[in-house]
Coordinates of C-alpha atoms and ligand atoms in Angstrom, one line a residue:
X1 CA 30.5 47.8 230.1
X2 CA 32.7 45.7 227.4
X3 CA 30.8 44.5 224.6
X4 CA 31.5 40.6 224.0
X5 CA 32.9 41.7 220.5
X6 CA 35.2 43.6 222.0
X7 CA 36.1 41.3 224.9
X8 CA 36.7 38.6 222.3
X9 CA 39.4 40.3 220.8
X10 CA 41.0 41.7 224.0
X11 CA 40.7 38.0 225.8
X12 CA 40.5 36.0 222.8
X13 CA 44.3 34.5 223.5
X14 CA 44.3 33.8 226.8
X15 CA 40.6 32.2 226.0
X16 CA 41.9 29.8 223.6
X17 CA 44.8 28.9 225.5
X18 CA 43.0 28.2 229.0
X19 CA 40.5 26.1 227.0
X20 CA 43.7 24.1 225.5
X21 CA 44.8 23.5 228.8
X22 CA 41.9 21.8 230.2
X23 CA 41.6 19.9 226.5
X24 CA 44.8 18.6 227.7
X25 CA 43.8 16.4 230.1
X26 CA 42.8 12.7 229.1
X27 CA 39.4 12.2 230.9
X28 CA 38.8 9.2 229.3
X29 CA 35.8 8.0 231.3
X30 CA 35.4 4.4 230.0
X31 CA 39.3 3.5 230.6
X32 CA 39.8 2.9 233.6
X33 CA 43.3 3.9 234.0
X34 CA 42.2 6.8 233.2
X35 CA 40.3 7.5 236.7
X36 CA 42.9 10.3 237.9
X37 CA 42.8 12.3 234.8
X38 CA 38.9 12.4 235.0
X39 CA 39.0 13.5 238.9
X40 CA 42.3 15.9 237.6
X41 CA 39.2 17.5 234.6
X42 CA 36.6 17.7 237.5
X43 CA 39.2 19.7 239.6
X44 CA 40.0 21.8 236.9
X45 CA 36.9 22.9 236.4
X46 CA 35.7 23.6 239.8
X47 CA 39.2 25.8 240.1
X48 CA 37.8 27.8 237.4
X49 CA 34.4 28.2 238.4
X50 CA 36.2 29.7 241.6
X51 CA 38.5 32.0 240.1
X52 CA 35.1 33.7 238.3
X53 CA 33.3 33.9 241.6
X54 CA 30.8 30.7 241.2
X55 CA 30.2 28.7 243.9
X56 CA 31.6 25.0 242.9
X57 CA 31.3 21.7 244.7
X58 CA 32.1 18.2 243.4
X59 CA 29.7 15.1 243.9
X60 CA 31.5 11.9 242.9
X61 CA 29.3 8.8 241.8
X62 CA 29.4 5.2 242.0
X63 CA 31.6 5.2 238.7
X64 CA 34.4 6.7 240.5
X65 CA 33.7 10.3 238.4
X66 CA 32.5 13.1 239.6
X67 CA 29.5 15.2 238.9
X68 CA 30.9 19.4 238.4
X69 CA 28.6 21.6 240.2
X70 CA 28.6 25.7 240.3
X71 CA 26.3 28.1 241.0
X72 CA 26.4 32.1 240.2
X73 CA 26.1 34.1 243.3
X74 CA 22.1 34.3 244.0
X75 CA 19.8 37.3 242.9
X76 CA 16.6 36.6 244.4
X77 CA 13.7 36.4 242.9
X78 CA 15.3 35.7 239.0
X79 CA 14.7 33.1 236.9
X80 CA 17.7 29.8 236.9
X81 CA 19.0 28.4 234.2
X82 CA 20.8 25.1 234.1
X83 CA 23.6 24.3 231.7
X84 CA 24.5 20.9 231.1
X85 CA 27.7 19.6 229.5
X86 CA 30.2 16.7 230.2
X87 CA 34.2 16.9 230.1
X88 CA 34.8 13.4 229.1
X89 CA 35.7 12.0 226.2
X90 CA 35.9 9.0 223.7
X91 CA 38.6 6.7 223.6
X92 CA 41.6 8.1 221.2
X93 CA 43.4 4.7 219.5
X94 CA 44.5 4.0 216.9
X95 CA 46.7 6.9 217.7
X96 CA 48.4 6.8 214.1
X97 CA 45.6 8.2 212.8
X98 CA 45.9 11.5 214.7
X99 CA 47.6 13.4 211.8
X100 CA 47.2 16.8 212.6
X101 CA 48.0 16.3 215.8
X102 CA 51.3 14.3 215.3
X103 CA 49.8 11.6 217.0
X104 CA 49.0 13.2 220.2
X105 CA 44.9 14.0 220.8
X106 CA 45.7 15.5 224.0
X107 CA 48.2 17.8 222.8
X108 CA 45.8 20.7 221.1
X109 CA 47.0 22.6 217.7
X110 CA 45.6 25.4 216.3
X111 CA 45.6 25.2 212.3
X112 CA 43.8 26.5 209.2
X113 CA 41.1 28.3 211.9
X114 CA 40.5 24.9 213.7
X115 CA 41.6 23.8 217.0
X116 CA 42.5 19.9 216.6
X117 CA 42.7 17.1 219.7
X118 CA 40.4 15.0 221.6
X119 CA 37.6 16.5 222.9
X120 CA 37.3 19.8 221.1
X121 CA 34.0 19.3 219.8
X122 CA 32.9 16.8 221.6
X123 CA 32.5 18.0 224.4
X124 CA 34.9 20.6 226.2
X125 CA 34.9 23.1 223.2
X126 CA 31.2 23.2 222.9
X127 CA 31.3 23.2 226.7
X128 CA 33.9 26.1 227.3
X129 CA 31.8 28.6 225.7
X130 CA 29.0 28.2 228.3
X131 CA 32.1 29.0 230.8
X132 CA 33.1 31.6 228.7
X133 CA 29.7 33.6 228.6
X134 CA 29.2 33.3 232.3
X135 CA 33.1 34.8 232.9
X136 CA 31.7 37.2 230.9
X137 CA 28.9 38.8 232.6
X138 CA 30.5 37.7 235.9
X139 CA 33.3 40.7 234.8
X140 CA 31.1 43.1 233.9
X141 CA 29.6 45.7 236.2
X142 CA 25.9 44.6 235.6
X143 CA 24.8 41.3 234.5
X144 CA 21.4 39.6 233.1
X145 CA 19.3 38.9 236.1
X146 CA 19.5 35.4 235.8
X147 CA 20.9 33.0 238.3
X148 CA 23.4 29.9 236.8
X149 CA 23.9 26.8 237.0
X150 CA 26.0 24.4 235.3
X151 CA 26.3 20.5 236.0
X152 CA 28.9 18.9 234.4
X153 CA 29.2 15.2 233.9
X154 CA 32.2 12.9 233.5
X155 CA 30.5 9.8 232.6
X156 CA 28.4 10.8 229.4
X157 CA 30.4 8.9 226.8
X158 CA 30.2 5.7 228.9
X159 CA 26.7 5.4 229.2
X160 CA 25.3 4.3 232.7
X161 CA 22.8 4.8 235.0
X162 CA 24.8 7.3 238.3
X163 CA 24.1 10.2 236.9
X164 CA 20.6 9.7 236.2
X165 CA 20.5 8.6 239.8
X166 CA 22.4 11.6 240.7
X167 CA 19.8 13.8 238.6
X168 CA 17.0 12.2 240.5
X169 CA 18.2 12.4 243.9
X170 CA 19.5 16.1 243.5
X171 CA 16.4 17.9 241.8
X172 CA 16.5 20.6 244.2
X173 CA 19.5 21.6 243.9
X174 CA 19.5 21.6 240.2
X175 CA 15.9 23.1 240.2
X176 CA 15.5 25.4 236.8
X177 CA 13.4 27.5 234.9
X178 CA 15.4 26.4 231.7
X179 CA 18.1 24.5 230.6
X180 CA 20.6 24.7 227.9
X181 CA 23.5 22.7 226.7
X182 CA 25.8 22.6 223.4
X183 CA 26.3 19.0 223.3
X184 CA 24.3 18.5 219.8
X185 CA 25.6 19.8 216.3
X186 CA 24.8 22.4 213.8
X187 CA 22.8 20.7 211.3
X188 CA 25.8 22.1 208.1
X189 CA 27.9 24.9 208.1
X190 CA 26.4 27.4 207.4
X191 CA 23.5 26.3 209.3
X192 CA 23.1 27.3 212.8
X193 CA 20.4 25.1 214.4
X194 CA 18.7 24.3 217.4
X195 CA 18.3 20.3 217.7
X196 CA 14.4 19.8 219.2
X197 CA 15.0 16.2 219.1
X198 CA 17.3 13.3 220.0
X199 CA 17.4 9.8 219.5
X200 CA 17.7 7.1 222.1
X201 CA 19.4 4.4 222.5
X202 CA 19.7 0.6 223.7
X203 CA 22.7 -1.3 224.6
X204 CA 23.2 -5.4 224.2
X205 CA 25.7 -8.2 224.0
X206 CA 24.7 -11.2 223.2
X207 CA 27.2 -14.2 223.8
X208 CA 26.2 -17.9 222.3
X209 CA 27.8 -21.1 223.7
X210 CA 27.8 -23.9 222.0
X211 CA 30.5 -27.3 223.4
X212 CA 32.4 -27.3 225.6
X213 CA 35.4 -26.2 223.9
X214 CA 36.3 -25.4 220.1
X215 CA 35.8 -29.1 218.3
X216 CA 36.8 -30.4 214.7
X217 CA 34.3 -29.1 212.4
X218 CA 34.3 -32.6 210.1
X219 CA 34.4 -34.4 212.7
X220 CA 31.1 -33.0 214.5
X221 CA 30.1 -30.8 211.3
X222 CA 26.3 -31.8 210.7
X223 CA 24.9 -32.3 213.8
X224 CA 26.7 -29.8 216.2
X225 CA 25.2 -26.0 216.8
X226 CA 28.1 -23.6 215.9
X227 CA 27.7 -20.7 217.7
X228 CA 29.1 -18.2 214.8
X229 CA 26.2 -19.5 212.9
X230 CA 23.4 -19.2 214.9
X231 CA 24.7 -15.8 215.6
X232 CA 24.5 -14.7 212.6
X233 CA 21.2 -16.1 211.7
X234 CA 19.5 -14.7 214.6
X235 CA 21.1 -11.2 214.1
X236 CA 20.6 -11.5 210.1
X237 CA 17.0 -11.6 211.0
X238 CA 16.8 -8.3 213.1
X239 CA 15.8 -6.5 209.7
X240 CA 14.1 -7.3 206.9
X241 CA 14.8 -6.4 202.9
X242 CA 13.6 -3.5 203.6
X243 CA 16.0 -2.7 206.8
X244 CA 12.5 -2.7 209.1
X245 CA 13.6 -4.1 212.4
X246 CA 11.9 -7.3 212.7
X247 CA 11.0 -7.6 216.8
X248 CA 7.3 -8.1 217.3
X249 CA 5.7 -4.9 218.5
X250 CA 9.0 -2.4 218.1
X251 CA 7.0 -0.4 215.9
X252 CA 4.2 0.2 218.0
X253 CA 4.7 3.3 219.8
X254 CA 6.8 5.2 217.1
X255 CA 5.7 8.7 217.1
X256 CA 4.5 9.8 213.6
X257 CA 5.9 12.9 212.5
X258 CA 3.3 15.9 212.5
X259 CA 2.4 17.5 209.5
X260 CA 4.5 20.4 210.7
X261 CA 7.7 18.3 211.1
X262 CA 7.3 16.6 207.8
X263 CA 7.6 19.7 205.7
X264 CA 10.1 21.5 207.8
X265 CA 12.3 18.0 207.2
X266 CA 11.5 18.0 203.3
X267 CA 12.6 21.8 203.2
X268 CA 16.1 21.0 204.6
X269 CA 18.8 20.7 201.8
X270 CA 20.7 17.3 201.6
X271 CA 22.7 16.6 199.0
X272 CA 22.9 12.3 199.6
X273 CA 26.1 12.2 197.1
X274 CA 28.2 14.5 199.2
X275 CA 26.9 13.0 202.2
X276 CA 28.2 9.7 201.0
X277 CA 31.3 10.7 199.3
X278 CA 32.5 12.4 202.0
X279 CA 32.5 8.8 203.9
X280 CA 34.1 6.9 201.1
X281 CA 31.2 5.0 200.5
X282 CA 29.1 4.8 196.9
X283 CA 25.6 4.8 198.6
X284 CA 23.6 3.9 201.2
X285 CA 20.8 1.7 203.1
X286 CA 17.2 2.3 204.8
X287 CA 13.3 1.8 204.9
X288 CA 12.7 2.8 201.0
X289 CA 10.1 5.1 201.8
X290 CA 11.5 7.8 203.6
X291 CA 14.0 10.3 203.2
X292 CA 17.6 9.8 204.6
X293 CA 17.1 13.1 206.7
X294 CA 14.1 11.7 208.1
X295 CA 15.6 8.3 208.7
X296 CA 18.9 9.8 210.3
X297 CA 16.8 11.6 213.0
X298 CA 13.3 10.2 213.5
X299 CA 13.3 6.6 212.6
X300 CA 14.6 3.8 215.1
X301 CA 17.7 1.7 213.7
X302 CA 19.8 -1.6 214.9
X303 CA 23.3 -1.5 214.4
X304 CA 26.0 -4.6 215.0
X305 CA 28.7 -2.3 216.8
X306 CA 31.2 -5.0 217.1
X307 CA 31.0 -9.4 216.7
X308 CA 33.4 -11.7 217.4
X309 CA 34.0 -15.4 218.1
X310 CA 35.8 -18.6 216.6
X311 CA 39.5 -18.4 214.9
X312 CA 40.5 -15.4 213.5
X313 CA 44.6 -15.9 213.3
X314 CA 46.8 -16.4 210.4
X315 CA 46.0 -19.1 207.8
X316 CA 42.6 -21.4 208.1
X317 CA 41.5 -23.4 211.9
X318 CA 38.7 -25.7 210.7
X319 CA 36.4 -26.0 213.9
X320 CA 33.3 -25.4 215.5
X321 CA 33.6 -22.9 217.5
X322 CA 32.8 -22.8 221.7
X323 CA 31.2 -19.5 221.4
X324 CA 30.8 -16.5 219.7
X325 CA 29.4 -12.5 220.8
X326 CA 28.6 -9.4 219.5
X327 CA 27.6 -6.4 220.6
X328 CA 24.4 -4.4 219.1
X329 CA 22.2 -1.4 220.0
X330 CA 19.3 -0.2 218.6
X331 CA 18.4 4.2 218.2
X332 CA 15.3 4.6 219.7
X333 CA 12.6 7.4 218.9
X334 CA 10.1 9.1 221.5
X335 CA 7.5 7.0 223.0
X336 CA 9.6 3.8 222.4
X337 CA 9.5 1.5 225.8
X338 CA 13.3 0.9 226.8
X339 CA 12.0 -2.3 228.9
X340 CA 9.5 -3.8 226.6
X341 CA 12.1 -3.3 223.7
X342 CA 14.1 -5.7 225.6
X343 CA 11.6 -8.3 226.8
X344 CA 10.1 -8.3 223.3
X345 CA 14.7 -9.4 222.3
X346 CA 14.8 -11.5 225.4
X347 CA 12.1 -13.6 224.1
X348 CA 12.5 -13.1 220.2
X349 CA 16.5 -14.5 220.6
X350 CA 15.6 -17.2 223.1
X351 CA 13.0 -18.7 220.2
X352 CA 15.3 -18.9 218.1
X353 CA 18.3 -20.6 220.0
X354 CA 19.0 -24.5 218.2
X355 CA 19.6 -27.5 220.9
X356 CA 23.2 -27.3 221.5
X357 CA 23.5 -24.0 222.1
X358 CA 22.6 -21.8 225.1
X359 CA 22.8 -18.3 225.3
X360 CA 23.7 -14.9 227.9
X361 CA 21.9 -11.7 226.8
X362 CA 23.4 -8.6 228.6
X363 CA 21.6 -5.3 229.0
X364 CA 23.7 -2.3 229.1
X365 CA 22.9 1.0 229.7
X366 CA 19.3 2.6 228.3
X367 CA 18.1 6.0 227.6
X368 CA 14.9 7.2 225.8
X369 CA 14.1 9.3 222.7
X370 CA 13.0 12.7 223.5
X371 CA 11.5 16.3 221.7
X372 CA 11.0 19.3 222.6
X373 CA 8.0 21.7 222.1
X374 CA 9.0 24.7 219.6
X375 CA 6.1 26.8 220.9
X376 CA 7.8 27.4 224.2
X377 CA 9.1 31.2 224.5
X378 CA 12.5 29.9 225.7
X379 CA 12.9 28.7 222.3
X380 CA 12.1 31.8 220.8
X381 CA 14.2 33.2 222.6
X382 CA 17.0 30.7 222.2
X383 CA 16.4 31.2 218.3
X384 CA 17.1 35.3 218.8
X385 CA 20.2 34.5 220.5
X386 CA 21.5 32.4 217.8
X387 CA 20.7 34.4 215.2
X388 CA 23.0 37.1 217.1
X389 CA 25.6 34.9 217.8
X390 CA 25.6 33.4 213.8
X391 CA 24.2 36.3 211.9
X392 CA 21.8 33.9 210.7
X393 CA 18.5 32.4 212.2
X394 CA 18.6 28.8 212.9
X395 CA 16.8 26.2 212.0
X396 CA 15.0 23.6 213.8
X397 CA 15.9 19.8 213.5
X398 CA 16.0 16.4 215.6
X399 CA 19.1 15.0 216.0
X400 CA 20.0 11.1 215.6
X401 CA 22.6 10.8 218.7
X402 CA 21.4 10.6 222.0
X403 CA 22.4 12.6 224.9
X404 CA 21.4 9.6 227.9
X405 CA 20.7 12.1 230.7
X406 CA 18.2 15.1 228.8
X407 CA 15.7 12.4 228.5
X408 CA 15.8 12.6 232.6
X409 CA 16.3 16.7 232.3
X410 CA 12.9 16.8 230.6
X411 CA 11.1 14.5 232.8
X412 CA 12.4 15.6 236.3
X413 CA 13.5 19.4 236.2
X414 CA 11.8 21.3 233.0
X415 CA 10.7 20.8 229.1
X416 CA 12.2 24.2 228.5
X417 CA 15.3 22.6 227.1
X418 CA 17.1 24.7 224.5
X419 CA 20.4 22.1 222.5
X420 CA 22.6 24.6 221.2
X421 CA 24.9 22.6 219.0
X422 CA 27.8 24.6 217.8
X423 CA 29.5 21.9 216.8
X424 CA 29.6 20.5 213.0
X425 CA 28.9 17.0 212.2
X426 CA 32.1 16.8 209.9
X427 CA 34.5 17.5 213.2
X428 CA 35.5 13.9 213.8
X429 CA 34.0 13.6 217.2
X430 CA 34.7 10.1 218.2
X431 CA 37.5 9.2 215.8
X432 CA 40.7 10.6 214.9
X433 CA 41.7 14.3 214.1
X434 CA 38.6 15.7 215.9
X435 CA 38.1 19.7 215.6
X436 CA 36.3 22.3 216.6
X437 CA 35.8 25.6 214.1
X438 CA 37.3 28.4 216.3
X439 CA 34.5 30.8 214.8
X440 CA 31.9 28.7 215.8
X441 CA 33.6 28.6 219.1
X442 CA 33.6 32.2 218.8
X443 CA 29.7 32.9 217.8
X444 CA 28.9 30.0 220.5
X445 CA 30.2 32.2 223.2
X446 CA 28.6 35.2 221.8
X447 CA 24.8 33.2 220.9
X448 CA 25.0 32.2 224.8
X449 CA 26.2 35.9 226.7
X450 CA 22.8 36.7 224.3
X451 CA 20.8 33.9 225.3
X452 CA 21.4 34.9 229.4
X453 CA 20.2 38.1 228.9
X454 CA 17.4 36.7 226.8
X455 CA 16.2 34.3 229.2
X456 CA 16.1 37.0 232.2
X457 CA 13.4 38.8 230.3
X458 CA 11.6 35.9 230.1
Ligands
BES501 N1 27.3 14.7 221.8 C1 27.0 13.3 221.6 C2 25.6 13.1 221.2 C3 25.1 13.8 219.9 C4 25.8 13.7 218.8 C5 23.9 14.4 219.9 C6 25.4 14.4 217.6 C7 23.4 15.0 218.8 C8 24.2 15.0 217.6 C9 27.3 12.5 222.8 O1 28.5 12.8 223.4 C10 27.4 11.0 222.4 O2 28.3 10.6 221.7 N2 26.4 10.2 222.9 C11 26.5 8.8 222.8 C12 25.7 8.2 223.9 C13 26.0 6.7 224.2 C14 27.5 6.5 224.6 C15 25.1 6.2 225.3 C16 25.9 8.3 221.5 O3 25.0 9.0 220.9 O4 26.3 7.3 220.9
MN502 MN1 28.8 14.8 223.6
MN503 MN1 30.1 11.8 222.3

């Protein structure tokens, strides 16, 4: 038998250059013309899960992607652990930005011990070295007796509801002692972590119509609703001075931190000027008495992601405009309702709406906070495997992005959820010049050929 060290450096080529071939493809899942390459990243996969001897089988959804299935070859009576992860990716424009790429995301480079391009941290790097540990054992002449799964999504980074479906409908078949996935990050370099937490999140757009069409404002100025106004008046009063969200009851179900959890976030170092140099900015905002760590990761949060309405072209238009939208979310925490978040908006906005206008509240796509409990032995044992993998023991920290579908993981197959972020919050995912540390690629494929054989003694 190999060790991994030693089948790094023998295979550590062909490795990197297999998982630059499937970064490669542009499985953009919320453009639509990008369909193919989605179904092209599915079928990629599943050729690879042959080649190692899994068993693969696609499952497409109602969003036209497909669901990645494989399963190791059986050993009866050993525990199964499910690994989750999804091949596609964020949209890529502007693509001037993509500087170390020469403004190709889809075209991978290796520099300065980083691979660059679209999806490399989030999430086909991260995602590979699951692949990689299970080619791993599959090679050698004895492996952990643990049986595999992995389900692989195509539809994460769009946010909707088939896969949750798909999770529901298909328990059996994904049914698991444990469950791992790398789709979090390490909490700094240096680091290693395991995330125990992750926010939730809630989708909106709300569009305001006011006349007919777009009217002169000093003509009709002074008795006319302008939708631009009211829409920034309602949304100015989401938060108050001291950036509490202002809907009646969203506070209600918060969970508190324990006693536990508040030390173990006061011990973590963050240095708030680097954090905010690093982003160009001079400072920052939040509830005055808590933390930034604390409010990153366990408080809820509203953000405007995008408004728009009225003239916005060269030189001055001066009217009241027909309408106006924008498009908001709020991060929830556990025990948050999604649907009484929303009825509590529904009826908050519809208060507030002036004669003249009338207004369309759309509800997009919903998933809840969630934890984990530490005391489990899979996350002991997930701790041991990254502390062989890292050379470090991690530590343990709630995460402020959300992951739609572990919410569903936790309540339909099994708590024993283990996030194994290898990734580094500085890599870019989502914008331009993304990366992915090729060492922490490296001691994420190592941590996880641990972690099998780990969990099998379980
Ligand atoms: N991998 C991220 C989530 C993440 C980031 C978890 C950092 C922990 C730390 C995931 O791909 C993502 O971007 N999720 C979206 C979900 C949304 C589109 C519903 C998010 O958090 O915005
Ligand atoms: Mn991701
Ligand atoms: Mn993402």
């Amino acid at each position: 038998m190999t060790t991994i060290v030693e089948y790094l450096s023998e295979n550590r080529d062909r490795i990197q250059n297999d998982l630059k071939d499937f970064l490669r493809i542009p499985s953009i899942s919320a453009q639509t013309g990008h369909k193919g390459d989605c179904l092209r990243a599915a079928q990629w996969l599943e050729q690879r899960f042959l080649e190692i001897g899994f068993k693969p089988k696609l499952f497409p959804l109602s969003t036209g992607h497909s669901i990645v299935y494989a399963e190791s070859p059986q050993i009866a009576g050993a525990p199964t652990v499910l690994i989750y992860g999804h091949y596609d990716v964020q949209p890529v424009d502007p693509l001037e930005l993509w500087t170390e790429t020469d403004e190709k995301p889809f075209e991978p480079v290796e520099k300065d011990g980083f691979l660059w391009g679209r999806g490399t941290s989030d999430d086909k790097g991260p995602l590979y070295t699951h692949f990689a540990a299970a080619e791993f054992w599959m090679k050698q002449p004895e492996r952990p007796k643990i049986n595999i799964k992995f389900m692989l999504e195509g539809d994460e980074e769009s946010g909707n509801s088939a896969t949750e479906i798909f999770v529901r409908e298909n328990s059996e078949l994904l049914a698991c002692d444990f469950l791992a996935l790398s789709d979090t990050v390490q909490f700094a370099p240096g680091f290693p972590s395991i995330t125990c937490g992750l926010r939730g999140v809630l989708s909106y757009e709300l569009t305001l119509y006011g006349p007919k069409q777009d009217v002169h404002s000093g003509i009709y100025g002074g008795v006319l609703a302008n939708p631009c106004n009211v829409l920034m008046e309602i949304l100015g009063r989401m938060v108050d001075e001291n950036r509490r969200i202002q809907l009646p009851g969203f506070y209600d179900d918060v969970r508190r931190l324990s006693e536990e959890e508040e030390l173990q976030i006061h011990s973590l170092p963050f240095d708030e000027r680097s954090f905010y140099a690093t982003l160009g900015v001079n400072g920052g905002i939040g509830e005055k008495d808590r933390i930034p760590l604390e409010r990153l990761t366990t408080r809820p949060t509203f953000d405007i992601n995008g408004i728009t309405g009225g003239y916005q072209g060269e030189g001055g238009k001066t009217i009241i405009p027909s309408k106006a939208s924008a498009k908001f979310t709020f991060r929830i925490v556990p025990d948050q309702d999604e649907d009484e978040i929303t009825n509590s908006l529904k009826k908050w906005i519809e208060a507030q709406i002036p004669p003249g206008i009338h207004m369309d509240l759309e509800v997009g796509g919903g998933a809840p906070g969630m934890m984990v409990d530490l005391s489990r032995p899979c996350m002991k044992a997930a701790a041991r495997a990254v502390e062989f993998g890292f050379g470090r023991a991690p530590v343990f920290i709630r995460e402020g992005g959300s992951i739609p579908i572990v919410g569903t993981f936790s309540s339909v197959l099994t708590p024993n959820i283990m996030m194994l972020g290898y990734s580094q919050k500085g890599d870019n995912a989502h914008g331009p010049n993304e990366h992915f540390s090729l060492a922490d690629f490296e001691r994420g494929i190592k941590t996880n050929v641990k972690l099998l054989q780990e969990l099998s003694a379980l």
